Short mmCIF file of N, CA, C and O in Angstrom, two decimals:
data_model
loop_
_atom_site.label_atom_id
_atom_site.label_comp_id
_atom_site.label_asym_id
_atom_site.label_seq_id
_atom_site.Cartn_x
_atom_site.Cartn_y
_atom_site.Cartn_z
N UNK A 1379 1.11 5.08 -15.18
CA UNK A 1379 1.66 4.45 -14.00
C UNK A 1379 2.48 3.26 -14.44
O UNK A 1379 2.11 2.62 -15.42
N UNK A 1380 3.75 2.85 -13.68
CA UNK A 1380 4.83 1.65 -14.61
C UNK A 1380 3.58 0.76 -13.85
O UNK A 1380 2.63 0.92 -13.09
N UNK A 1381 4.27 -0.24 -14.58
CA UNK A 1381 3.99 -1.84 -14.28
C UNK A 1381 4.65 -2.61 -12.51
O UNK A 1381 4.41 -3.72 -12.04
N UNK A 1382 5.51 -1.42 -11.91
CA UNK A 1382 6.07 -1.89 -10.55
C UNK A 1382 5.34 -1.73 -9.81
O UNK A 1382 4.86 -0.63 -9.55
N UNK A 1383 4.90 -3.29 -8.97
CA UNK A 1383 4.02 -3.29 -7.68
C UNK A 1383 4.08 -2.47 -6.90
O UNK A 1383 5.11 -1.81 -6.99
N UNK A 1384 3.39 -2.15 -6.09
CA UNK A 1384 3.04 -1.40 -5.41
C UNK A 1384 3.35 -1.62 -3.38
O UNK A 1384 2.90 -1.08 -2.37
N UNK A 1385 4.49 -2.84 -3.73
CA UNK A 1385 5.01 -3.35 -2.86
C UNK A 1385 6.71 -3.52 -2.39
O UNK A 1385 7.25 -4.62 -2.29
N UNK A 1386 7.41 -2.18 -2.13
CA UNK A 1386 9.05 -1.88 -2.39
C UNK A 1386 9.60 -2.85 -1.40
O UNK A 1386 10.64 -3.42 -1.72
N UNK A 1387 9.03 -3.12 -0.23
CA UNK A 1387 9.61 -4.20 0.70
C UNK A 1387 9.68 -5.45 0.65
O UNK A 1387 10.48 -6.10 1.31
N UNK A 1388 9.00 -5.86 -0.02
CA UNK A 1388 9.13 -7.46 -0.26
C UNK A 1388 10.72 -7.74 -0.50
O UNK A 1388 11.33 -8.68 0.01
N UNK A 1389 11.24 -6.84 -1.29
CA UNK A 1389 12.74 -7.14 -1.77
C UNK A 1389 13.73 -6.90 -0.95
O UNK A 1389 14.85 -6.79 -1.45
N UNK A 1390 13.56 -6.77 0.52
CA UNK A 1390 14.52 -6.48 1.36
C UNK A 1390 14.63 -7.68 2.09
O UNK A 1390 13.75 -8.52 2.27
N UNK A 1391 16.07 -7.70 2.61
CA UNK A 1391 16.87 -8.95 2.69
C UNK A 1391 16.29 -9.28 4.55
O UNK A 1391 16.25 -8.35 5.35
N UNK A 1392 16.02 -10.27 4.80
CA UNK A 1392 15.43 -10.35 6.16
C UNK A 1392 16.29 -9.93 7.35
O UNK A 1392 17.45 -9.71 7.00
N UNK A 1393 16.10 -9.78 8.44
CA UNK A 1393 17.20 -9.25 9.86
C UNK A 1393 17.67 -10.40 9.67
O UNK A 1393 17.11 -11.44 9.31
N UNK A 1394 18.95 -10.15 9.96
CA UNK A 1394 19.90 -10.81 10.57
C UNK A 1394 19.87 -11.83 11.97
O UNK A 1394 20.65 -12.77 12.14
N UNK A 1395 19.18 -11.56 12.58
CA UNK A 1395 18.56 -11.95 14.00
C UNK A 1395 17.56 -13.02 13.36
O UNK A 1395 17.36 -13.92 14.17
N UNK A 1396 16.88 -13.20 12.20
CA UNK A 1396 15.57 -13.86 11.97
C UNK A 1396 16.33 -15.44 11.48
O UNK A 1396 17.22 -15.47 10.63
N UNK A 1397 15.95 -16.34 11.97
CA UNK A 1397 16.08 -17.73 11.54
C UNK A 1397 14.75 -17.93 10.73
O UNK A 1397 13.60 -17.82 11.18
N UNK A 1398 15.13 -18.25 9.45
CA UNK A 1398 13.43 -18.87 9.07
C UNK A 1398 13.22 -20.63 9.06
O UNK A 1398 13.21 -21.05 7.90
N UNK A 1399 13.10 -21.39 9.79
CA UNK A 1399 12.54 -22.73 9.75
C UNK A 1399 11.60 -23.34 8.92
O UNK A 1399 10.41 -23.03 9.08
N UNK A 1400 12.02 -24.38 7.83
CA UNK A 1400 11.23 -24.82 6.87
C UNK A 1400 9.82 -24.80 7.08
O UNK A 1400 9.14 -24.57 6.08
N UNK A 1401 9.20 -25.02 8.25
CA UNK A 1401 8.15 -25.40 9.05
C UNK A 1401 7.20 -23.56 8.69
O UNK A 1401 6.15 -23.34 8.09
N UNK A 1402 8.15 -22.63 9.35
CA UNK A 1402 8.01 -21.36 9.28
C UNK A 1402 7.92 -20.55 7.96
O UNK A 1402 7.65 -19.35 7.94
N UNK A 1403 8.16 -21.26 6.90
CA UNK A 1403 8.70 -20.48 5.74
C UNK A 1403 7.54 -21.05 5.32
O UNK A 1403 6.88 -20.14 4.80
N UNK A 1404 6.79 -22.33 5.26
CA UNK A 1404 5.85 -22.28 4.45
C UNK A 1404 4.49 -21.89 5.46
O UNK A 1404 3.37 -21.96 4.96
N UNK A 1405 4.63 -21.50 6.79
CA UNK A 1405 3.39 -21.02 6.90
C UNK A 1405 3.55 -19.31 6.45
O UNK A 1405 2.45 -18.81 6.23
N UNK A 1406 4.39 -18.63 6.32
CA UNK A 1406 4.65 -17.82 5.24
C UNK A 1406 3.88 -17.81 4.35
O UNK A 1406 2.83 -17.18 4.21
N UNK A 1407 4.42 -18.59 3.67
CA UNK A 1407 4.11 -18.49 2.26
C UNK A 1407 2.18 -19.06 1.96
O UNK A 1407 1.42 -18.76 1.05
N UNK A 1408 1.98 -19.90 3.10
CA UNK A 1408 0.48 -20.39 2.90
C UNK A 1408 -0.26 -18.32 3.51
O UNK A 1408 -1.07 -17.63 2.89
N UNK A 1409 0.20 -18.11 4.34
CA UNK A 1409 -0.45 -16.39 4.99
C UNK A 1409 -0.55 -15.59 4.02
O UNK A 1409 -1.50 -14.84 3.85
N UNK A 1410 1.03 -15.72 2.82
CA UNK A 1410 0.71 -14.82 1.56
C UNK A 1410 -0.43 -14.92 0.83
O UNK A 1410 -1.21 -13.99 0.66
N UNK A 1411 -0.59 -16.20 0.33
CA UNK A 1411 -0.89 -16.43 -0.35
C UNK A 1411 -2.77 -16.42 0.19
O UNK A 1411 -3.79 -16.44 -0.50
N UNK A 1412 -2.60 -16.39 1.60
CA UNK A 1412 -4.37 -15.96 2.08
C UNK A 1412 -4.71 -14.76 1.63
O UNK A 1412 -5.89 -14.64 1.31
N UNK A 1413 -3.68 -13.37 1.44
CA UNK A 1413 -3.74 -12.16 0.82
C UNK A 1413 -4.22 -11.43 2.39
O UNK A 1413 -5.32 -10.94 2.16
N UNK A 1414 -3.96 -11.24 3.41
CA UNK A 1414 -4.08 -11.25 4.94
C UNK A 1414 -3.41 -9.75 4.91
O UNK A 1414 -2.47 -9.56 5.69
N UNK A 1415 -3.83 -8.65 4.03
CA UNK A 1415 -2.88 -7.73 4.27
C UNK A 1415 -1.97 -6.94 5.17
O UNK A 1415 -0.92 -6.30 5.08
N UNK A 1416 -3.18 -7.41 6.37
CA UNK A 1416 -2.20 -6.62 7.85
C UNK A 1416 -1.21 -7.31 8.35
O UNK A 1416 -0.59 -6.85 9.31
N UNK A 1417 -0.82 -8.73 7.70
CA UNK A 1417 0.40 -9.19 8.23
C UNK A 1417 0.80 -9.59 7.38
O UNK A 1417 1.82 -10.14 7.80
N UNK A 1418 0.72 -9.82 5.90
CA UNK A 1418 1.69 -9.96 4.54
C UNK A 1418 2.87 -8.89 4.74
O UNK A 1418 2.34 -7.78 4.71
N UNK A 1419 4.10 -8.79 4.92
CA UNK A 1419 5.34 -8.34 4.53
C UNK A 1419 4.93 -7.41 3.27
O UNK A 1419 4.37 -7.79 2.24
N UNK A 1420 5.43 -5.83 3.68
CA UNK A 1420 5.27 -4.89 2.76
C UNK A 1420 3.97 -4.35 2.30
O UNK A 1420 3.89 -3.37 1.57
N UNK A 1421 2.71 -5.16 2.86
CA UNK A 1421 1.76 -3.94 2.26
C UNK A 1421 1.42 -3.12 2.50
O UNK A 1421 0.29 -2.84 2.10
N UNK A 1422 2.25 -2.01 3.42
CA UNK A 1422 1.55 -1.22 4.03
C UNK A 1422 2.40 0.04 3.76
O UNK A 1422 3.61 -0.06 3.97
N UNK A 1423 1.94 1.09 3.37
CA UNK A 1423 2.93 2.54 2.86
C UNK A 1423 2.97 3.89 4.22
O UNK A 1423 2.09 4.36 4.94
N UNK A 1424 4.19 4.11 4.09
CA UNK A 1424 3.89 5.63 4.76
C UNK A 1424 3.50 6.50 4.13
O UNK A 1424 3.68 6.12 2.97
N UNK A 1425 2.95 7.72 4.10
CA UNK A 1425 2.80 8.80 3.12
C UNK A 1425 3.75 8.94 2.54
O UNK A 1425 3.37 8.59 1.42
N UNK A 1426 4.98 9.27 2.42
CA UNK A 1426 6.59 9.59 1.62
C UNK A 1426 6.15 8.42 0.97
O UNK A 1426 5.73 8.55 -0.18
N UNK A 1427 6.17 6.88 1.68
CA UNK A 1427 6.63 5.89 0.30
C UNK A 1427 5.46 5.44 -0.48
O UNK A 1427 5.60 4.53 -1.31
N UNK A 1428 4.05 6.13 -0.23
CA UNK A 1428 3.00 6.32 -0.79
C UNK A 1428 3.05 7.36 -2.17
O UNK A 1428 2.73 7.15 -3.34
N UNK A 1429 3.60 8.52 -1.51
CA UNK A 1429 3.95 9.76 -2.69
C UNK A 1429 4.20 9.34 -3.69
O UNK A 1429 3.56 9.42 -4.74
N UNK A 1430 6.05 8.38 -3.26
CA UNK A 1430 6.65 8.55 -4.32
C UNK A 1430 6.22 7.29 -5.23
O UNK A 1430 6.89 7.28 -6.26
N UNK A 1431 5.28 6.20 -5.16
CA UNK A 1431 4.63 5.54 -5.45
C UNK A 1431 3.87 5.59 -6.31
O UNK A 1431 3.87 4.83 -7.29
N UNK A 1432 2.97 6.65 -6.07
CA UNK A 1432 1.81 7.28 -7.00
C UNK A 1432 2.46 8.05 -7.81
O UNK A 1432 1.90 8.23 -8.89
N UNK A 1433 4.08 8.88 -7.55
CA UNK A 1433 4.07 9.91 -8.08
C UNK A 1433 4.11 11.23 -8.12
O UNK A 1433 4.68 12.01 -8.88
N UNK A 1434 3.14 11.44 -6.79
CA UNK A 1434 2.91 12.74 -6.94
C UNK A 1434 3.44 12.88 -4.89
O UNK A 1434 3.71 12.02 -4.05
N UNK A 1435 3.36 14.32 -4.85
CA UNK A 1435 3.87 15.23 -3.71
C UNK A 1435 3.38 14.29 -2.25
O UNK A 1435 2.37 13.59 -2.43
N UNK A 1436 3.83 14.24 -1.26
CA UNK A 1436 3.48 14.05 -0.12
C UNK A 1436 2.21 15.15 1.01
O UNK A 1436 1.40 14.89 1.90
N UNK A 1437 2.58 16.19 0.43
CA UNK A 1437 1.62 17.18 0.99
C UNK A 1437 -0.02 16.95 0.19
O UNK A 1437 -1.06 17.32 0.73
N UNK A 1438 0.02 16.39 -0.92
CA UNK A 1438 -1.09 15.90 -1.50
C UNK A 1438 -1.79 15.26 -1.12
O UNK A 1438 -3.01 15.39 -1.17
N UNK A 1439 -0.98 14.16 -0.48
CA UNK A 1439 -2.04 12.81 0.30
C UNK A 1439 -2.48 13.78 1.63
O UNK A 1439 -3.66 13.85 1.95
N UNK A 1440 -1.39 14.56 2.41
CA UNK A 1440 -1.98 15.42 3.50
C UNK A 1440 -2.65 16.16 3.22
O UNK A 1440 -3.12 16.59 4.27
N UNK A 1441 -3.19 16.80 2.17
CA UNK A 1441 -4.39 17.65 1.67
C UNK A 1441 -5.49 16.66 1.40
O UNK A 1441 -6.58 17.04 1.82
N UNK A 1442 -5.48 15.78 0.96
CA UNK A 1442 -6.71 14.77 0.62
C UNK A 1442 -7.42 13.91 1.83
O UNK A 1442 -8.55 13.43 1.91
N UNK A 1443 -6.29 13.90 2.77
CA UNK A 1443 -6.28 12.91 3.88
C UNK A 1443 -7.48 14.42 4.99
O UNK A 1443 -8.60 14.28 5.49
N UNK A 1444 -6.79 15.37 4.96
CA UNK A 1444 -7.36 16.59 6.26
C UNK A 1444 -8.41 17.27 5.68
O UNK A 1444 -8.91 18.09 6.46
N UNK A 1445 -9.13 17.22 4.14
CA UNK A 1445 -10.51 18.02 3.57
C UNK A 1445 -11.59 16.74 4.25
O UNK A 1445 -11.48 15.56 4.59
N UNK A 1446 -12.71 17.83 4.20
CA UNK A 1446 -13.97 17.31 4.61
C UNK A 1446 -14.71 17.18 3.79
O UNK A 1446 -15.00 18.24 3.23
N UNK A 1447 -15.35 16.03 3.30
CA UNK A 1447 -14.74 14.86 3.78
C UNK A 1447 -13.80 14.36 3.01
O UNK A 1447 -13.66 14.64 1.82
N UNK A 1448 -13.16 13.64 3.61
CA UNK A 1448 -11.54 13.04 3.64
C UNK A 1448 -11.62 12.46 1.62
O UNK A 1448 -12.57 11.89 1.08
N UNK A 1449 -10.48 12.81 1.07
CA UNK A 1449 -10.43 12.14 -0.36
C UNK A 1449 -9.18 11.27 -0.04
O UNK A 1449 -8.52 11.10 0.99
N UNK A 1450 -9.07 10.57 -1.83
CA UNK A 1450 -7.96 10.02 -1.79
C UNK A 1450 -7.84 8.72 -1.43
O UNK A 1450 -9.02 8.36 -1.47
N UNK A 1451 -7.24 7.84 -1.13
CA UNK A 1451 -7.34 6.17 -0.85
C UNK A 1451 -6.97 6.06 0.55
O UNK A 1451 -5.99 6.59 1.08
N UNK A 1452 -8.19 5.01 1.36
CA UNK A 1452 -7.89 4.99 2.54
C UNK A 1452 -6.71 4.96 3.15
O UNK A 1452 -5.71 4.69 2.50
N UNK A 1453 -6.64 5.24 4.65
CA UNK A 1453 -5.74 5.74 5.38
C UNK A 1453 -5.54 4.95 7.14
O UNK A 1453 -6.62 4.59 7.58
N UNK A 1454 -4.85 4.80 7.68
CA UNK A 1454 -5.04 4.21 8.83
C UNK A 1454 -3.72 5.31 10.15
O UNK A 1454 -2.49 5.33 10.16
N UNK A 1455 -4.62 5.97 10.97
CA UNK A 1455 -4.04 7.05 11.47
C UNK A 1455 -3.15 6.35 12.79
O UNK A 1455 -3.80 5.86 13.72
N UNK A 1456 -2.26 6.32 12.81
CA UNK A 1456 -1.60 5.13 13.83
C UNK A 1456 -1.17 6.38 15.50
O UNK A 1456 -1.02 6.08 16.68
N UNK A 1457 -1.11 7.85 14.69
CA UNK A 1457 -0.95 8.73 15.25
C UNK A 1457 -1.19 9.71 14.76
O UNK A 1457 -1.56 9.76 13.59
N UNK A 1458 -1.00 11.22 15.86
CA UNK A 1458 -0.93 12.08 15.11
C UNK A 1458 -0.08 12.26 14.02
O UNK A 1458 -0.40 12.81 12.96
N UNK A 1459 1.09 11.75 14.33
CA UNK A 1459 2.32 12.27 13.14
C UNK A 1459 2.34 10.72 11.83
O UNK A 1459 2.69 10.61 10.65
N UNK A 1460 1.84 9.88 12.75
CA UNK A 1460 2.25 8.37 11.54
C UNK A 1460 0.71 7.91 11.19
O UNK A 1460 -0.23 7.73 11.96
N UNK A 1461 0.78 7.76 9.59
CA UNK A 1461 -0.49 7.44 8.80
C UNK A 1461 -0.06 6.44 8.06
O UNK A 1461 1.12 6.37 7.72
N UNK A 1462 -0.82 5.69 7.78
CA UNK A 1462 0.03 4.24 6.67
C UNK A 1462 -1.18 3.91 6.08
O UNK A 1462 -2.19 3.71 6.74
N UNK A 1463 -1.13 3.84 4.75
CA UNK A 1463 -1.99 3.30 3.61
C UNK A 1463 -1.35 1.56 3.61
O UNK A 1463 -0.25 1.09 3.88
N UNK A 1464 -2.33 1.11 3.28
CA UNK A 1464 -2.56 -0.20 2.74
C UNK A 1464 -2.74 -0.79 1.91
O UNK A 1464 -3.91 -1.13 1.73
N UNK A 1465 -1.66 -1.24 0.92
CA UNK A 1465 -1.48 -1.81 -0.65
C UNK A 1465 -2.40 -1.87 -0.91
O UNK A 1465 -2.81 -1.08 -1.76
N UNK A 1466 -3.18 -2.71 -0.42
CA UNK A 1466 -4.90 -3.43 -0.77
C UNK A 1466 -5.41 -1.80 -1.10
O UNK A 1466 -5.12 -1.37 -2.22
N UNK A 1467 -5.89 -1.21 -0.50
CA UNK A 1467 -6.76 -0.50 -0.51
C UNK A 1467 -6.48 0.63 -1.66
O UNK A 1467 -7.38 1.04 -2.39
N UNK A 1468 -5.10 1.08 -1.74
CA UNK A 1468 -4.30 1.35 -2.57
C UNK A 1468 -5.20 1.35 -3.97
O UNK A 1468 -5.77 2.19 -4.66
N UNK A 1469 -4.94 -0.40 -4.00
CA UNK A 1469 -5.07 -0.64 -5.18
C UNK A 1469 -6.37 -0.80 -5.51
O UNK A 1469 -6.56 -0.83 -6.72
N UNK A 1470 -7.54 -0.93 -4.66
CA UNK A 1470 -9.03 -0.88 -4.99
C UNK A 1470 -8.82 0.45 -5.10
O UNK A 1470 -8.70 0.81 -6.27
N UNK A 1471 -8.74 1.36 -4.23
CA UNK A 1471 -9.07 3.15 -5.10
C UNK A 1471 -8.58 3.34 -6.11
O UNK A 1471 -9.36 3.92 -6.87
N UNK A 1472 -7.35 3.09 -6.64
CA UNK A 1472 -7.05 3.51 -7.93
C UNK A 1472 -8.08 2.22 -9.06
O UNK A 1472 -8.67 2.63 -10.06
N UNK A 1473 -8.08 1.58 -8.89
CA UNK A 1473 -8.92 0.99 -9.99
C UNK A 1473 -10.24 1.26 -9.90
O UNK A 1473 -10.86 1.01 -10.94
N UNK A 1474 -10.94 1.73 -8.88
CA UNK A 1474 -12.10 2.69 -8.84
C UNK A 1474 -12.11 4.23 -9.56
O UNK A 1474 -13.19 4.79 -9.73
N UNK A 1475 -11.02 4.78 -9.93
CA UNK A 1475 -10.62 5.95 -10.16
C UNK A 1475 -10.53 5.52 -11.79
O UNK A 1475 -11.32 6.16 -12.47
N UNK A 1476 -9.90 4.78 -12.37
CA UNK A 1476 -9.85 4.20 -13.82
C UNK A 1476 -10.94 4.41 -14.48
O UNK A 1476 -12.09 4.20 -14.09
N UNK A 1477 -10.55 4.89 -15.62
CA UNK A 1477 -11.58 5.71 -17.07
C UNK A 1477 -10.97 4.75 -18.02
O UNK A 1477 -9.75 4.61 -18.13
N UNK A 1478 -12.04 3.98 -18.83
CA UNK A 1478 -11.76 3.19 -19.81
C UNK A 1478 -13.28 3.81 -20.69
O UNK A 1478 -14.49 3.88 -20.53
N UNK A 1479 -12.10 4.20 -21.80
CA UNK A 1479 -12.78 4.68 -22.72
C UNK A 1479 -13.96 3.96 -23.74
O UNK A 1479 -13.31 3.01 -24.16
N UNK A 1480 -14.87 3.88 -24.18
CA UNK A 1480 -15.41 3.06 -25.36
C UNK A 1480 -15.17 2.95 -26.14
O UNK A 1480 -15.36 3.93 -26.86
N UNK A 1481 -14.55 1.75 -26.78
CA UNK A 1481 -13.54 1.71 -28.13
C UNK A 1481 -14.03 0.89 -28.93
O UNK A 1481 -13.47 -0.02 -29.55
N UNK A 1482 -15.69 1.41 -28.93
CA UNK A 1482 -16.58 1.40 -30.42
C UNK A 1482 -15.99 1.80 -31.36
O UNK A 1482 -15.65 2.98 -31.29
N UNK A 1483 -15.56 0.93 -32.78
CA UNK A 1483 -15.51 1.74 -34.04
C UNK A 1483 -16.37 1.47 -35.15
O UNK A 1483 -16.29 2.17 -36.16
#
């Protein structure tokens, strides 16, 4: 897996419509930095930008997401058709999933 976060939106340029006020920018930045994932900017994936994230197929996460019981890294069903994973959680399953070998010699 590269070394690129697991976060593609952070790098997008804000609306046009958005004024940010010094006042506003650092309660920003104090919310980031709480790690508040449901309202931090970008942590949250669709399946597609989940796929291509991990890597692998989109029908994958929909096979892992619809077996009984459910595999794969949590999920938050917003609808029938819209599902969104959550960086956070993301990233606790895959480091739950991690094999580190014993490198007794």
């Amino acid at each position: 897996m590269s070394s690129r976060p697991l976060t593609p939106s952070r790098d997008r340029a804000p609306h046009p419509a958005q004024e940010v006020s010094p006042q506003s920018a650092s309660r920003c930045q104090q919310h980031e930095q709480s790690h508040d994932p449901l309202l931090s900017a970008g942590t949250w994936y669709s399946t597609r930008e989940l796929a291509a994230a991990l890597r692998i197929d989109a029908s994958t996460l929909r096979r892992w997401r619809t077996s009984r019981p459910p595999q794969g890294p949590p999920f938050v069903s917003m609808s029938d058709r819209v599902v969104m994973y959550s960086a956070t959680d993301v990233e606790k399953w895959l480091h739950s999933r991690r094999t580190a070998p014993d490198r007794k010699a």
